[in-house]
C-alpha cells in the first residue's frame, strides 16, 4: 500500500532559508505567520493529509463516484467524513479575509497545503480546490450582495464551488461558447446550455454547490467579447440566507476517466437555471481569468504533488526490493541480493525526480509568495514586480510542473518493475491521476502559447527582462564563490540560452508568428529549467549558509548540495538542445500539407 | 471510436527502397517472398488486423478477462472468434520451417505483422506473440521428440505457449529463482512453485497451453548457473498425440493492471506438475534467452505500434476539431474556427511522433532483416555481422522504441485535450497499454545495462565499431550531395557524440563500473537516436531516388523528406545533452547515502 509523508521540513527550509519568508512580515497576514505558527499549521495540515485523506486515495480510485437516476452523485466511501474534517479544521478559508470567516493568512501557506492535500489524494483535493478558486473570483468580481450571500458559507466549506467553461465543441477557444443567458424580469438570467468536464459539479459533500458559469447574454457580440460570468447556485438562497428550492441545473452524467476517479467529473445541464451576473455584462472572461490564474498555479502544484508522493514510494521500494548485486560488489552480502537502490540507474532516476520536486517546490512557493506581495504590498513598484513575476511564471509552473510531474510519476512507477503495473501498488494511480494535470486549466500547449504569445512581449518584455536581470545578478554575485561555482556556471550558461531564445523570438516571430508557435513548448521548458535552476542556485547558497551556522543540519544540507549538483550537471544542460530547436523555426513544421499527415 | 489503418505503403517503401530487401533473395524463404507475394501477404494481414482484431481492442479493455472458481479464464467477447481467424489464416507459422507446418517466409514479414497486430490490439496480439516465442525456443533447444510433440500444434495455433520466469521475489535477478524440479522415475520432473505475471497463462482460445518454465533441479548450484528450462503442458499429450489428462498447473488469480486488460496476466501455481527438460540441465537461461531476444524485439515493436495507432487517431482528430484560429489568419474562414492542425505546436507534436514512427519502423525492420541474415546466410562473415548488429540493436530497440512509444501515445492523447482523458476516446488505452512495454521482457534500465555492460564491449567492441563504421561510411559517401547535406551533417555530429561516449566508457568505466551504470540509459537513447537518424538518412536518400524515378510519388516522398528534416533539426540535436550527461559520470549519482533519499 502506498504511503505519504508531507515534506514539512523541506517546505520550512524553502520558506525560511531559501525565500527568506520572514522578510515580508510587513505584509498583511504575514505578521501573524510567525515561524512557530507556520510550523504548527503545516504540521497539523500534514497530519490531516497523511492520516485522514491519503488512506482514501486508493478507495477513491477503485470505487469512483456513482450517479443515481435522480442525478445525485455519491462520492467514494469516506470522502464525506474526510471533507468534514477538512472543513471543520478551517482549511478552506486559510487565506481568505476575516470578514468572510477566513484566517487571512498568506496565500503561500495555502499553496503549501495544496501540495500536501493533492499528494495525499488528488481527487479529494479538487473539491476544496475548486471552491477556493470560486471564492477568489467572487472576492474580486462579486457584488457586495453576492459576497454576503455566498462567501461565508463557501469559506466555512458548507457550500462548495465550481467553474463551468467547457462545452462539447468549445474548450480552449471560449469564443465558440453557446450557453445562453436570457434576462428575467427580476434582474436574474435564465441560463440554458450544456457544460462538460465540470469537476465537482455534483456530489454529496456539501449542502449547496455554487456554480460559476460562462454564458452568452442574448444579443451579445460574437466571440470572446460577448461572454459573461454568472453565479448559479444548485439550491437557491433565500433572503435570510436559508436554503430554498432546487435550481434547474443538474448532472446529466459522469465521465469515465483515465484517473481522478474519486472526483465527480460531470456533464452539467442548465435548463433555464436562474443565475446572477458576476461583474459587468460581457466581462466574463476577465472575471474567469482570476480563477484561471490561481487554478493554473494550483494545477502545477498538483503535478508536482504526484511526483513527490510517487518519489516517496519509489524510494521505499528501492530500499526494500532485493534484486541483483551492486556493480562494485555486494553491498548486503548477508542477504540474497542487494536492495536496488545500489544501482546507479535507479539512483539517477530517483535523483532526477527529487531534483525536480525540491526545485519545483521552491519555484511554486516563490510564485505563491509573489502572489502575496502582488496583492498585499503597499509599495506599488514591489507590487508590480511581484505581479510581473507571477504572470510570467504561471504558465511555466503549470506547463512544466505538470509535464515533468507526470513523467516523474511514470519513472517512479518504473522502479517497481512489473509490480508497478499492477493497480494494487498504487503507482499506476499516481501516473493516471497526474496525467490530467497536463490537460486541464489549459492544455500545456496553450500554456506555452500564453507564455510566448502574451507574457513574453507584454509591457515591452518588462517581466522577462526583470527575471533575466535577477538571475544574472545572482550569477554575478556568486561567480567567485568556490563552493557555488559549479551551479553558477551551469546556470549562467542556461540563462544565456534563454536570453538568446527570447531574442530569437523578437527577431523572428514578429513577421512570422509560426516561428513563435513552433518554439513555444521548447521555450516554456527552457524558461522552466532556468527558473528551477535559479531556485537550485539559491538553495545551494542557503544550504551552505545553514550548514555553516548549524552543524546538526550537515547531513540534510549535504543532500541538498548533492541534488543541486545533479541538477546542474544533468538537467540544466538540456537548455542547449531546447535553444537549438527553437532556432530551427517553423519551416519544417509548417511545410507538410495537412492531408499528408 | 479509435480506428487503425495498417501502414502497408510505408512498410513496402522501407522494405523495397530503404532496406533493398530484394537484394537478399538468395536467403532461404526470400526467393518465395517476391514483391507481389509480400504485398499480397501484408494486405491480407492488414485486413485481418483492421477489420477483425482492432474492433475488439476497446472491448478487451472494458471487459478484461474473467477467472472462474475452477481456475478457467474467459477472454473478452470476440477474442475467440478473432483468434480462430488468425489461426486458420496460418499467421502463427508465417516464418516457421515447413516441416512443422509453417510457411518458412522471412522473419522480417512476421515482424511487420507483429506491428500491425499490436497496433490493432496489443492484448490480443500477445497470445500469438508468446506462442511464437515459445516455438522459437523449442525449435532451437527442444529435443526431436519435443519438437514433434508440440510444434505442429503450436504452429497451427491449436495450442498456445507461455514463458514462466518471474516469481514474487524474483524478476530481473533470475538467480533468486525458487521453483523446484524433482526428478520423477520416468524421466520427467515434478515442478513446484509459483510464477507471477504470466501473460496468456490461462485462457479459452486454445485447447492446450504449452508452458516453458524456469526451475531449479534439486541439488543444482545456486544462482543463475542452476536454472533449467522445462516444458510443462497444461494438458498432457498422449503417445499418439491425443490430449490426455490435466497437469497439476493452474491459474491462481488474474492481476488487476493499468492496461492490456484483454490479456490474461496470471499467477500460475505449479503443484508437482510434470515437466520435461528442454536443453541440458542447468542450461535454462541460455534456452530462455532465445525467447527473450526475439521477445525484446517484438516488445520494441509493440511500443512503436501504440505510437503509430495513437498518431493516426490524433491526426484524424486534429483535422476535425475546430478550435481557435491560425496565427497567420483564418484558414477555414467559413467555419467557426480552424481545425487545430493549423497550429504549429500541434504539428510539431504530430511530426515528432511521425518521425519516430517511420524511423523506428525502419530500424526495427533492419534488425528483423539482420535476424533473417544471421539465421540464413551461407556466408559466415555476413552471418556474424548481421548477428552483431542484431545483438547490439536489440536492447536499443526494446528500450528506446518502448520509452518513446509510450511518450508518443501520451502526446497523441494530449492532442485531444480533455476528451483524451475520457476512456471512450480510446487514447487513454493506447497510453495505458503502451506503458507495459517499458517494463516487461526486462525493464528499460535493464536494457540499458545490457547494452553498456554486455553488448558494447563484447568481442572487443566489434559490433559497435562495425555499426559506427557503417554510419560513418554513409555520411562520408553522401557528404557532398547537396540535397542530403542537412541530414548527413546532423547525423555526423550525433555519430561523433556517440563515438565519444563509447570512448568515455572505455576510459572511465573499467576502473569504476558505476560510471557505466550512471550513463547507461543516456547511452541507450544516444545510440537509438543515431540508429534512427541513420535510418532517416537512408530514407531521405531513397526518397530522393524514388521521386526522381517516379514523379507520381512526389507528394509522398516530399512528406518523407520533410519528416527527415524535422528529425535532423529537432530530434538528433538531443545527442549533445545525452553525451554531456554521460560525461558527468557517477559522482553525484552515488554520493548520497541511501538513507538520505
Short mmCIF file of C-alpha atoms in Angstrom, two decimals, chain A residues 168-173 176 196-197 255-260 311 315 319 321-324 327-328 336-337 341-342 344-345 347-348 350-351 354 403 406 410-411 413-414 417-419 421-424 428 431-433 435-436 438-439 443-445 449 513-514 517-519 521-522 555-556 559 562-563 565-566 569-570 573-574 576-577 580-581 584-597, chain B residues 168-173 176 196-197 255-260 311 315 319 321-324 327-328 336-337 341-342 344-345 347-348 350-351 354 403 406 410-411 413-414 417-419 421-424 428 431-433 435-436 438-439 443-445 449 513-514 517-519 521-522 555-556 559 562-563 565-566 569-570 573-574 576-577 580-581 584-597:
data_model
loop_
_atom_site.label_atom_id
_atom_site.label_comp_id
_atom_site.label_asym_id
_atom_site.label_seq_id
_atom_site.Cartn_x
_atom_site.Cartn_y
_atom_site.Cartn_z
CA UNK A 168 -18.63 19.79 -26.10
CA UNK A 169 -17.43 21.84 -29.10
CA UNK A 170 -15.63 24.50 -27.10
CA UNK A 171 -12.56 24.09 -24.92
CA UNK A 172 -9.54 26.32 -25.40
CA UNK A 173 -11.46 28.58 -27.78
CA UNK A 176 -17.24 29.32 -29.53
CA UNK A 196 -18.86 19.26 -19.83
CA UNK A 197 -15.87 18.19 -17.76
CA UNK A 255 -17.38 10.83 -17.28
CA UNK A 256 -15.42 7.58 -17.31
CA UNK A 257 -11.84 8.76 -16.99
CA UNK A 258 -8.25 7.54 -17.05
CA UNK A 259 -7.75 8.75 -13.48
CA UNK A 260 -9.00 11.05 -10.69
CA UNK A 311 9.04 9.50 -5.39
CA UNK A 315 12.39 5.27 -2.67
CA UNK A 319 15.45 0.33 -0.36
CA UNK A 321 13.43 -4.73 -3.06
CA UNK A 322 16.34 -7.14 -3.28
CA UNK A 323 17.45 -7.85 -6.82
CA UNK A 324 20.92 -8.23 -8.29
CA UNK A 327 28.37 -3.22 -9.89
CA UNK A 328 31.11 -2.67 -7.33
CA UNK A 336 20.30 -12.99 -1.16
CA UNK A 337 20.72 -9.78 -3.18
CA UNK A 341 18.98 1.47 -4.61
CA UNK A 342 22.63 0.38 -5.03
CA UNK A 344 23.37 3.84 -10.44
CA UNK A 345 20.46 3.82 -12.92
CA UNK A 347 19.64 6.39 -8.20
CA UNK A 348 19.84 8.50 -11.35
CA UNK A 350 15.34 8.90 -8.17
CA UNK A 351 17.64 11.93 -8.12
CA UNK A 354 13.97 14.54 -6.38
CA UNK A 403 4.60 17.68 -17.71
CA UNK A 406 3.58 13.15 -14.85
CA UNK A 410 5.84 7.25 -14.64
CA UNK A 411 9.54 6.93 -13.82
CA UNK A 413 6.35 3.55 -11.28
CA UNK A 414 9.15 2.13 -13.42
CA UNK A 417 9.13 -3.23 -12.49
CA UNK A 418 6.08 -5.38 -13.20
CA UNK A 419 4.73 -4.73 -9.72
CA UNK A 421 1.88 -2.03 -13.47
CA UNK A 422 -0.40 -3.82 -11.01
CA UNK A 423 -3.03 -1.43 -9.69
CA UNK A 424 -2.61 -2.59 -6.08
CA UNK A 428 -0.32 3.37 -11.69
CA UNK A 431 0.60 8.31 -13.15
CA UNK A 432 -3.04 8.18 -14.24
CA UNK A 433 -4.06 10.94 -11.84
CA UNK A 435 -1.99 12.80 -16.42
CA UNK A 436 -4.98 15.16 -16.09
CA UNK A 438 -1.18 18.30 -18.26
CA UNK A 439 -4.62 18.85 -19.74
CA UNK A 443 -3.58 22.15 -22.01
CA UNK A 444 0.18 22.59 -21.82
CA UNK A 445 0.46 23.69 -25.45
CA UNK A 449 1.47 29.91 -26.29
CA UNK A 513 4.25 34.20 -35.91
CA UNK A 514 4.51 30.49 -36.70
CA UNK A 517 4.29 28.69 -32.19
CA UNK A 518 6.86 26.16 -33.33
CA UNK A 519 9.21 27.01 -30.46
CA UNK A 521 6.81 24.44 -25.87
CA UNK A 522 10.59 24.31 -26.03
CA UNK A 555 23.57 15.58 6.53
CA UNK A 556 20.40 17.18 5.25
CA UNK A 559 21.78 16.03 0.43
CA UNK A 562 24.33 16.77 -3.98
CA UNK A 563 20.89 17.19 -5.51
CA UNK A 565 24.90 19.37 -8.29
CA UNK A 566 22.90 16.63 -10.00
CA UNK A 569 25.26 18.59 -14.19
CA UNK A 570 22.46 16.60 -15.74
CA UNK A 573 22.36 21.16 -19.95
CA UNK A 574 19.04 20.31 -21.60
CA UNK A 576 21.31 23.60 -25.15
CA UNK A 577 19.02 21.44 -27.20
CA UNK A 580 18.73 24.68 -30.82
CA UNK A 581 15.19 23.50 -31.50
CA UNK A 584 15.06 25.61 -36.15
CA UNK A 585 11.92 27.69 -36.52
CA UNK A 586 8.68 26.80 -38.23
CA UNK A 587 9.79 25.83 -41.73
CA UNK A 588 9.82 22.06 -41.39
CA UNK A 589 6.88 22.20 -39.01
CA UNK A 590 4.61 24.04 -41.43
CA UNK A 591 5.85 22.56 -44.71
CA UNK A 592 3.69 19.45 -44.85
CA UNK A 593 0.18 19.83 -46.29
CA UNK A 594 -2.42 18.84 -43.69
CA UNK A 595 -3.69 15.97 -45.81
CA UNK A 596 -0.24 14.34 -45.85
CA UNK A 597 -0.14 13.90 -42.07
CA UNK B 168 7.16 -12.79 -6.47
CA UNK B 169 10.64 -12.08 -5.14
CA UNK B 170 12.49 -12.62 -8.39
CA UNK B 171 12.25 -10.55 -11.55
CA UNK B 172 15.37 -9.21 -13.21
CA UNK B 173 17.59 -11.28 -10.95
CA UNK B 176 16.89 -15.82 -6.95
CA UNK B 196 3.63 -14.43 -11.46
CA UNK B 197 2.92 -12.02 -14.33
CA UNK B 255 -3.74 -9.45 -11.97
CA UNK B 256 -5.59 -6.13 -11.97
CA UNK B 257 -3.46 -4.00 -14.26
CA UNK B 258 -3.09 -0.45 -15.60
CA UNK B 259 -3.66 -1.71 -19.16
CA UNK B 260 -3.61 -4.70 -21.52
CA UNK B 311 -0.68 9.06 -34.09
CA UNK B 315 -4.12 13.24 -36.81
CA UNK B 319 -8.03 17.68 -38.80
CA UNK B 321 -11.53 19.51 -34.19
CA UNK B 322 -12.25 23.21 -34.74
CA UNK B 323 -10.70 25.46 -32.12
CA UNK B 324 -9.06 28.84 -32.42
CA UNK B 327 -1.55 32.55 -36.02
CA UNK B 328 -1.32 33.73 -39.62
CA UNK B 336 -16.48 28.88 -36.74
CA UNK B 337 -12.79 28.07 -36.16
CA UNK B 341 -3.79 21.08 -37.27
CA UNK B 342 -3.10 24.69 -38.34
CA UNK B 344 2.49 24.93 -35.13
CA UNK B 345 2.58 23.31 -31.69
CA UNK B 347 2.09 19.95 -35.94
CA UNK B 348 5.34 19.87 -34.01
CA UNK B 350 2.49 15.18 -34.62
CA UNK B 351 5.72 15.38 -36.60
CA UNK B 354 5.63 10.57 -37.04
CA UNK B 403 10.07 4.56 -23.97
CA UNK B 406 4.71 5.38 -24.63
CA UNK B 410 0.74 10.28 -24.24
CA UNK B 411 1.47 13.18 -26.59
CA UNK B 413 -3.62 11.74 -26.27
CA UNK B 414 -2.70 15.33 -25.42
CA UNK B 417 -7.43 17.93 -24.71
CA UNK B 418 -9.94 16.84 -22.06
CA UNK B 419 -11.57 14.44 -24.48
CA UNK B 421 -8.69 11.76 -20.75
CA UNK B 422 -12.12 10.22 -21.22
CA UNK B 423 -11.82 6.46 -21.75
CA UNK B 424 -14.30 6.43 -24.63
CA UNK B 428 -6.03 6.62 -22.68
CA UNK B 431 -1.06 5.11 -23.28
CA UNK B 432 -2.00 2.58 -20.59
CA UNK B 433 -1.32 -0.38 -22.87
CA UNK B 435 3.12 1.53 -20.56
CA UNK B 436 3.74 -2.20 -20.06
CA UNK B 438 8.67 -0.24 -20.93
CA UNK B 439 8.54 -2.86 -18.23
CA UNK B 443 12.65 -3.16 -17.74
CA UNK B 444 14.30 -0.46 -19.81
CA UNK B 445 17.00 0.20 -17.23
CA UNK B 449 22.74 -2.11 -18.72
CA UNK B 513 31.77 0.48 -13.20
CA UNK B 514 29.29 2.91 -11.64
CA UNK B 517 25.61 2.42 -14.81
CA UNK B 518 25.09 6.16 -14.38
CA UNK B 519 25.28 6.79 -18.13
CA UNK B 521 20.16 4.97 -20.09
CA UNK B 522 21.52 8.10 -21.73
CA UNK B 555 3.87 14.11 -52.66
CA UNK B 556 4.59 11.08 -50.53
CA UNK B 559 6.46 14.14 -46.84
CA UNK B 562 10.09 16.99 -44.59
CA UNK B 563 9.89 14.45 -41.78
CA UNK B 565 14.43 17.25 -41.97
CA UNK B 566 12.32 17.60 -38.84
CA UNK B 569 16.74 19.60 -36.99
CA UNK B 570 14.85 18.87 -33.83
CA UNK B 573 20.46 17.50 -31.54
CA UNK B 574 19.35 15.77 -28.34
CA UNK B 576 24.51 16.81 -27.38
CA UNK B 577 22.92 16.70 -23.96
CA UNK B 580 27.10 15.73 -21.70
CA UNK B 581 25.19 13.72 -19.13
CA UNK B 584 29.04 13.79 -15.77
CA UNK B 585 29.70 10.26 -14.54
CA UNK B 586 28.60 8.66 -11.33
CA UNK B 587 29.92 11.01 -8.67
CA UNK B 588 26.74 12.96 -7.92
CA UNK B 589 24.65 9.86 -8.54
CA UNK B 590 26.44 7.74 -5.95
CA UNK B 591 27.26 10.46 -3.39
CA UNK B 592 24.06 10.41 -1.38
CA UNK B 593 23.74 7.81 1.38
CA UNK B 594 20.75 5.54 0.73
CA UNK B 595 19.00 6.65 3.89
CA UNK B 596 19.01 10.29 2.74
CA UNK B 597 16.88 9.56 -0.34
#
